[in-house]
Amino acid sequence: QVQLVESGGGLAQPGGSLRLSCTAPGFALEDYVVGWFRQVPGKEREFVAVMWRGRNIYYADSVKGRFTISKDTARNTVDLQMNSLKPDETAVYYCAGDSGLILSSIRGPANYDYWGQGTLVTVSS
């Protein structure tokens, strides 16, 4: 069973930055599809970004140019660098993983088998 662990959440000011990390002890994340999603209470979980098998990268339109997803093979992490944060991006951010997703399925949270516990990102002055 793959267990995903997120870290790096916290408080950022509007326009500020945070970096989230996702790791999976005992499993090489570069072999998986690893996505980042976010959710606020009362709303559906929202796609943010995904790295497909360590190569292809896709972003939600709302974060393009501000967020960057990347892998660190040495640390076995998939990171999400978030710049120019906005207050309405306050949410719990989740790392998700799957070993068998095809490209057409990468934006749907229901398609992922593995999830982290989530990390809270608060954007506020």
Short mmCIF file of N, CA and C in Angstrom, two decimals:
data_model
loop_
_atom_site.label_atom_id
_atom_site.label_comp_id
_atom_site.label_asym_id
_atom_site.label_seq_id
_atom_site.Cartn_x
_atom_site.Cartn_y
_atom_site.Cartn_z
N GLN A 1 0.84 -1.19 0.00
CA GLN A 1 0.00 0.00 0.00
C GLN A 1 0.88 1.24 0.00
N VAL A 2 0.65 2.10 -0.98
CA VAL A 2 1.42 3.33 -1.08
C VAL A 2 0.84 4.35 -0.12
N GLN A 3 1.69 4.92 0.71
CA GLN A 3 1.26 5.95 1.65
C GLN A 3 1.93 7.26 1.23
N LEU A 4 1.12 8.27 0.96
CA LEU A 4 1.65 9.57 0.56
C LEU A 4 1.65 10.51 1.75
N VAL A 5 2.70 11.31 1.84
CA VAL A 5 2.84 12.24 2.96
C VAL A 5 3.16 13.62 2.40
N GLU A 6 2.29 14.58 2.73
CA GLU A 6 2.53 15.96 2.31
C GLU A 6 3.18 16.75 3.44
N SER A 7 3.90 17.78 3.05
CA SER A 7 4.46 18.71 4.02
C SER A 7 4.59 20.08 3.37
N GLY A 8 4.75 21.10 4.20
CA GLY A 8 5.03 22.43 3.67
C GLY A 8 3.89 23.41 3.70
N GLY A 9 2.73 23.01 4.17
CA GLY A 9 1.63 23.96 4.24
C GLY A 9 1.87 24.99 5.33
N GLY A 10 1.01 25.98 5.37
CA GLY A 10 1.14 27.02 6.38
C GLY A 10 0.46 28.29 5.94
N LEU A 11 0.92 29.38 6.50
CA LEU A 11 0.34 30.69 6.24
C LEU A 11 1.21 31.47 5.28
N ALA A 12 0.59 32.05 4.28
CA ALA A 12 1.28 32.93 3.35
C ALA A 12 0.45 34.18 3.17
N GLN A 13 1.11 35.29 2.93
CA GLN A 13 0.40 36.52 2.64
C GLN A 13 -0.02 36.53 1.18
N PRO A 14 -1.05 37.26 0.84
CA PRO A 14 -1.41 37.42 -0.57
C PRO A 14 -0.21 37.89 -1.38
N GLY A 15 0.03 37.22 -2.50
CA GLY A 15 1.21 37.52 -3.30
C GLY A 15 2.45 36.76 -2.87
N GLY A 16 2.35 36.04 -1.76
CA GLY A 16 3.49 35.31 -1.25
C GLY A 16 3.63 33.92 -1.86
N SER A 17 4.54 33.15 -1.30
CA SER A 17 4.88 31.83 -1.84
C SER A 17 4.93 30.77 -0.74
N LEU A 18 4.64 29.57 -1.15
CA LEU A 18 4.83 28.38 -0.32
C LEU A 18 5.27 27.24 -1.22
N ARG A 19 5.96 26.29 -0.61
CA ARG A 19 6.39 25.10 -1.34
C ARG A 19 5.89 23.87 -0.61
N LEU A 20 5.13 23.06 -1.30
CA LEU A 20 4.62 21.81 -0.75
C LEU A 20 5.45 20.64 -1.29
N SER A 21 5.58 19.62 -0.47
CA SER A 21 6.29 18.41 -0.90
C SER A 21 5.43 17.19 -0.64
N CYS A 22 5.56 16.22 -1.50
CA CYS A 22 4.87 14.95 -1.37
C CYS A 22 5.90 13.84 -1.50
N THR A 23 5.88 12.92 -0.55
CA THR A 23 6.77 11.78 -0.63
C THR A 23 6.01 10.50 -0.34
N ALA A 24 6.60 9.37 -0.69
CA ALA A 24 5.99 8.07 -0.48
C ALA A 24 7.07 7.10 0.00
N PRO A 25 7.22 6.97 1.30
CA PRO A 25 8.28 6.09 1.83
C PRO A 25 8.20 4.68 1.26
N GLY A 26 9.31 4.22 0.68
CA GLY A 26 9.36 2.87 0.14
C GLY A 26 8.92 2.73 -1.30
N PHE A 27 8.45 3.80 -1.90
CA PHE A 27 7.99 3.75 -3.29
C PHE A 27 8.63 4.89 -4.07
N ALA A 28 9.05 4.59 -5.30
CA ALA A 28 9.67 5.60 -6.15
C ALA A 28 8.59 6.39 -6.86
N LEU A 29 8.41 7.65 -6.45
CA LEU A 29 7.33 8.44 -7.02
C LEU A 29 7.46 8.66 -8.51
N GLU A 30 8.66 8.60 -9.04
CA GLU A 30 8.82 8.82 -10.48
C GLU A 30 8.16 7.72 -11.30
N ASP A 31 7.79 6.62 -10.68
CA ASP A 31 7.11 5.54 -11.38
C ASP A 31 5.59 5.73 -11.40
N TYR A 32 5.11 6.76 -10.73
CA TYR A 32 3.67 6.98 -10.57
C TYR A 32 3.23 8.28 -11.24
N VAL A 33 1.93 8.36 -11.43
CA VAL A 33 1.31 9.63 -11.74
C VAL A 33 1.07 10.32 -10.40
N VAL A 34 1.59 11.52 -10.22
CA VAL A 34 1.45 12.23 -8.95
C VAL A 34 0.77 13.57 -9.21
N GLY A 35 -0.34 13.77 -8.56
CA GLY A 35 -1.08 15.00 -8.74
C GLY A 35 -1.26 15.77 -7.45
N TRP A 36 -1.51 17.05 -7.60
CA TRP A 36 -1.87 17.91 -6.48
C TRP A 36 -3.30 18.41 -6.70
N PHE A 37 -4.09 18.31 -5.65
CA PHE A 37 -5.47 18.77 -5.66
C PHE A 37 -5.67 19.65 -4.44
N ARG A 38 -6.75 20.41 -4.43
CA ARG A 38 -7.09 21.22 -3.26
C ARG A 38 -8.59 21.20 -3.04
N GLN A 39 -8.95 21.45 -1.79
CA GLN A 39 -10.36 21.39 -1.43
C GLN A 39 -10.66 22.35 -0.30
N VAL A 40 -11.76 23.07 -0.46
CA VAL A 40 -12.29 23.90 0.62
C VAL A 40 -13.59 23.28 1.08
N PRO A 41 -13.98 23.50 2.33
CA PRO A 41 -15.21 22.89 2.84
C PRO A 41 -16.41 23.25 1.98
N GLY A 42 -17.19 22.24 1.66
CA GLY A 42 -18.40 22.47 0.90
C GLY A 42 -18.21 22.47 -0.60
N LYS A 43 -16.98 22.32 -1.05
CA LYS A 43 -16.70 22.30 -2.49
C LYS A 43 -16.02 20.99 -2.88
N GLU A 44 -16.07 20.69 -4.16
CA GLU A 44 -15.43 19.49 -4.65
C GLU A 44 -13.91 19.66 -4.67
N ARG A 45 -13.24 18.52 -4.61
CA ARG A 45 -11.79 18.55 -4.70
C ARG A 45 -11.39 19.01 -6.12
N GLU A 46 -10.45 19.92 -6.19
CA GLU A 46 -10.12 20.59 -7.44
C GLU A 46 -8.71 20.22 -7.91
N PHE A 47 -8.59 19.92 -9.18
CA PHE A 47 -7.29 19.62 -9.76
C PHE A 47 -6.42 20.88 -9.78
N VAL A 48 -5.13 20.71 -9.43
CA VAL A 48 -4.19 21.83 -9.44
C VAL A 48 -3.08 21.57 -10.45
N ALA A 49 -2.40 20.43 -10.31
CA ALA A 49 -1.27 20.13 -11.19
C ALA A 49 -0.97 18.64 -11.11
N VAL A 50 -0.31 18.14 -12.15
CA VAL A 50 0.04 16.72 -12.15
C VAL A 50 1.34 16.50 -12.91
N MET A 51 2.10 15.53 -12.44
CA MET A 51 3.28 15.06 -13.15
C MET A 51 3.02 13.61 -13.53
N TRP A 52 2.99 13.37 -14.81
CA TRP A 52 2.63 12.04 -15.32
C TRP A 52 3.91 11.26 -15.55
N ARG A 53 4.14 10.29 -14.69
CA ARG A 53 5.29 9.39 -14.78
C ARG A 53 6.61 10.14 -14.92
N GLY A 54 6.75 11.20 -14.16
CA GLY A 54 8.00 11.92 -14.12
C GLY A 54 8.35 12.72 -15.36
N ARG A 55 7.43 12.82 -16.29
CA ARG A 55 7.75 13.49 -17.55
C ARG A 55 6.73 14.59 -17.88
N ASN A 56 5.54 14.21 -18.28
CA ASN A 56 4.54 15.20 -18.72
C ASN A 56 3.98 15.95 -17.52
N ILE A 57 3.80 17.23 -17.70
CA ILE A 57 3.30 18.10 -16.64
C ILE A 57 2.09 18.87 -17.15
N TYR A 58 1.06 18.95 -16.30
CA TYR A 58 -0.15 19.69 -16.65
C TYR A 58 -0.61 20.50 -15.46
N TYR A 59 -1.20 21.65 -15.75
CA TYR A 59 -1.69 22.56 -14.70
C TYR A 59 -3.14 22.94 -14.96
N ALA A 60 -3.83 23.25 -13.88
CA ALA A 60 -5.12 23.91 -14.02
C ALA A 60 -4.88 25.31 -14.58
N ASP A 61 -5.81 25.79 -15.38
CA ASP A 61 -5.63 27.11 -15.99
C ASP A 61 -5.44 28.20 -14.93
N SER A 62 -6.10 28.03 -13.79
CA SER A 62 -6.07 29.07 -12.76
C SER A 62 -4.69 29.24 -12.11
N VAL A 63 -3.82 28.25 -12.26
CA VAL A 63 -2.51 28.33 -11.59
C VAL A 63 -1.34 28.41 -12.57
N LYS A 64 -1.64 28.33 -13.85
CA LYS A 64 -0.56 28.38 -14.85
C LYS A 64 0.24 29.67 -14.72
N GLY A 65 1.55 29.54 -14.77
CA GLY A 65 2.42 30.71 -14.66
C GLY A 65 2.76 31.09 -13.23
N ARG A 66 2.05 30.51 -12.27
CA ARG A 66 2.31 30.83 -10.86
C ARG A 66 2.78 29.61 -10.07
N PHE A 67 2.27 28.45 -10.38
CA PHE A 67 2.62 27.22 -9.68
C PHE A 67 3.53 26.38 -10.57
N THR A 68 4.45 25.68 -9.93
CA THR A 68 5.35 24.79 -10.65
C THR A 68 5.43 23.46 -9.92
N ILE A 69 5.17 22.38 -10.65
CA ILE A 69 5.32 21.04 -10.11
C ILE A 69 6.64 20.47 -10.60
N SER A 70 7.36 19.82 -9.70
CA SER A 70 8.67 19.30 -10.07
C SER A 70 8.98 18.06 -9.23
N LYS A 71 9.93 17.29 -9.69
CA LYS A 71 10.33 16.11 -8.92
C LYS A 71 11.76 16.29 -8.43
N ASP A 72 12.02 15.70 -7.28
CA ASP A 72 13.38 15.64 -6.73
C ASP A 72 13.67 14.15 -6.52
N THR A 73 14.36 13.57 -7.46
CA THR A 73 14.59 12.13 -7.41
C THR A 73 15.41 11.74 -6.18
N ALA A 74 16.36 12.56 -5.82
CA ALA A 74 17.22 12.24 -4.68
C ALA A 74 16.42 12.17 -3.38
N ARG A 75 15.44 13.06 -3.25
CA ARG A 75 14.61 13.09 -2.05
C ARG A 75 13.35 12.26 -2.21
N ASN A 76 13.10 11.76 -3.42
CA ASN A 76 11.86 11.02 -3.71
C ASN A 76 10.63 11.86 -3.38
N THR A 77 10.63 13.08 -3.88
CA THR A 77 9.49 13.96 -3.65
C THR A 77 8.97 14.52 -4.98
N VAL A 78 7.71 14.87 -4.97
CA VAL A 78 7.13 15.70 -6.02
C VAL A 78 6.66 16.97 -5.32
N ASP A 79 7.22 18.08 -5.74
CA ASP A 79 7.00 19.35 -5.05
C ASP A 79 6.08 20.26 -5.83
N LEU A 80 5.40 21.13 -5.12
CA LEU A 80 4.55 22.14 -5.75
C LEU A 80 4.98 23.50 -5.22
N GLN A 81 5.63 24.27 -6.06
CA GLN A 81 6.02 25.63 -5.72
C GLN A 81 4.87 26.56 -6.10
N MET A 82 4.37 27.28 -5.12
CA MET A 82 3.22 28.15 -5.33
C MET A 82 3.64 29.59 -5.12
N ASN A 83 3.56 30.37 -6.16
CA ASN A 83 3.90 31.79 -6.09
C ASN A 83 2.68 32.65 -6.35
N SER A 84 2.77 33.90 -5.97
CA SER A 84 1.68 34.87 -6.18
C SER A 84 0.36 34.31 -5.68
N LEU A 85 0.37 33.80 -4.48
CA LEU A 85 -0.82 33.17 -3.92
C LEU A 85 -1.94 34.19 -3.69
N LYS A 86 -3.15 33.70 -3.82
CA LYS A 86 -4.34 34.53 -3.67
C LYS A 86 -5.15 34.02 -2.48
N PRO A 87 -5.90 34.91 -1.82
CA PRO A 87 -6.69 34.48 -0.65
C PRO A 87 -7.67 33.35 -0.97
N ASP A 88 -8.22 33.36 -2.19
CA ASP A 88 -9.20 32.31 -2.50
C ASP A 88 -8.53 30.97 -2.82
N GLU A 89 -7.21 30.90 -2.68
CA GLU A 89 -6.51 29.63 -2.81
C GLU A 89 -6.26 28.97 -1.45
N THR A 90 -6.82 29.57 -0.44
CA THR A 90 -6.82 28.93 0.88
C THR A 90 -7.61 27.63 0.79
N ALA A 91 -6.95 26.53 1.17
CA ALA A 91 -7.57 25.21 1.01
C ALA A 91 -6.68 24.17 1.67
N VAL A 92 -7.20 22.99 1.78
CA VAL A 92 -6.36 21.84 2.11
C VAL A 92 -5.84 21.28 0.79
N TYR A 93 -4.55 21.15 0.71
CA TYR A 93 -3.91 20.65 -0.50
C TYR A 93 -3.53 19.19 -0.29
N TYR A 94 -3.88 18.39 -1.28
CA TYR A 94 -3.66 16.95 -1.20
C TYR A 94 -2.73 16.49 -2.33
N CYS A 95 -1.90 15.55 -1.98
CA CYS A 95 -1.09 14.84 -2.96
C CYS A 95 -1.81 13.53 -3.29
N ALA A 96 -1.86 13.18 -4.55
CA ALA A 96 -2.53 11.95 -4.99
C ALA A 96 -1.61 11.17 -5.92
N GLY A 97 -1.72 9.85 -5.86
CA GLY A 97 -0.88 9.03 -6.70
C GLY A 97 -1.64 7.86 -7.31
N ASP A 98 -1.16 7.43 -8.45
CA ASP A 98 -1.73 6.25 -9.10
C ASP A 98 -0.70 5.66 -10.03
N SER A 99 -0.77 4.37 -10.22
CA SER A 99 0.23 3.70 -11.06
C SER A 99 -0.25 3.45 -12.47
N GLY A 100 -1.57 3.60 -12.70
CA GLY A 100 -2.06 3.16 -14.00
C GLY A 100 -2.90 4.16 -14.78
N LEU A 101 -2.87 5.44 -14.39
CA LEU A 101 -3.72 6.41 -15.06
C LEU A 101 -3.26 6.70 -16.48
N ILE A 102 -4.23 6.85 -17.36
CA ILE A 102 -3.93 7.35 -18.70
C ILE A 102 -4.10 8.86 -18.69
N LEU A 103 -3.55 9.51 -19.70
CA LEU A 103 -3.52 10.96 -19.70
C LEU A 103 -4.90 11.59 -19.60
N SER A 104 -5.88 10.98 -20.21
CA SER A 104 -7.22 11.56 -20.21
C SER A 104 -7.89 11.53 -18.84
N SER A 105 -7.31 10.81 -17.89
CA SER A 105 -7.92 10.66 -16.56
C SER A 105 -7.21 11.43 -15.46
N ILE A 106 -6.16 12.15 -15.79
CA ILE A 106 -5.29 12.70 -14.75
C ILE A 106 -5.91 13.86 -13.96
N ARG A 107 -6.95 14.49 -14.48
CA ARG A 107 -7.54 15.63 -13.77
C ARG A 107 -8.68 15.25 -12.84
N GLY A 108 -9.09 13.99 -12.86
CA GLY A 108 -10.21 13.57 -12.05
C GLY A 108 -9.77 12.96 -10.73
N PRO A 109 -10.10 13.57 -9.60
CA PRO A 109 -9.65 13.03 -8.31
C PRO A 109 -10.14 11.61 -8.06
N ALA A 110 -11.29 11.25 -8.57
CA ALA A 110 -11.83 9.91 -8.32
C ALA A 110 -10.98 8.82 -8.97
N ASN A 111 -10.11 9.21 -9.88
CA ASN A 111 -9.30 8.23 -10.61
C ASN A 111 -8.02 7.82 -9.90
N TYR A 112 -7.71 8.49 -8.80
CA TYR A 112 -6.47 8.21 -8.09
C TYR A 112 -6.70 7.22 -6.95
N ASP A 113 -5.78 6.29 -6.81
CA ASP A 113 -5.91 5.26 -5.77
C ASP A 113 -5.34 5.70 -4.42
N TYR A 114 -4.33 6.55 -4.43
CA TYR A 114 -3.61 6.86 -3.20
C TYR A 114 -3.67 8.36 -2.90
N TRP A 115 -3.86 8.67 -1.61
CA TRP A 115 -3.99 10.06 -1.18
C TRP A 115 -3.20 10.29 0.10
N GLY A 116 -2.67 11.49 0.21
CA GLY A 116 -2.09 11.91 1.47
C GLY A 116 -3.16 12.44 2.39
N GLN A 117 -2.73 12.85 3.57
CA GLN A 117 -3.67 13.33 4.58
C GLN A 117 -4.06 14.78 4.37
N GLY A 118 -3.33 15.46 3.51
CA GLY A 118 -3.62 16.86 3.22
C GLY A 118 -2.81 17.79 4.09
N THR A 119 -2.54 18.97 3.55
CA THR A 119 -1.83 20.00 4.30
C THR A 119 -2.54 21.33 4.05
N LEU A 120 -2.78 22.07 5.12
CA LEU A 120 -3.56 23.29 5.03
C LEU A 120 -2.69 24.45 4.55
N VAL A 121 -3.18 25.13 3.54
CA VAL A 121 -2.55 26.36 3.05
C VAL A 121 -3.53 27.50 3.30
N THR A 122 -3.09 28.49 4.04
CA THR A 122 -3.91 29.66 4.34
C THR A 122 -3.23 30.89 3.74
N VAL A 123 -3.98 31.59 2.90
CA VAL A 123 -3.45 32.81 2.28
C VAL A 123 -4.24 33.99 2.86
N SER A 124 -3.56 34.75 3.68
CA SER A 124 -4.25 35.82 4.39
C SER A 124 -3.23 36.85 4.87
N SER A 125 -3.70 38.09 4.94
CA SER A 125 -2.84 39.14 5.49
C SER A 125 -3.11 39.34 6.98
#
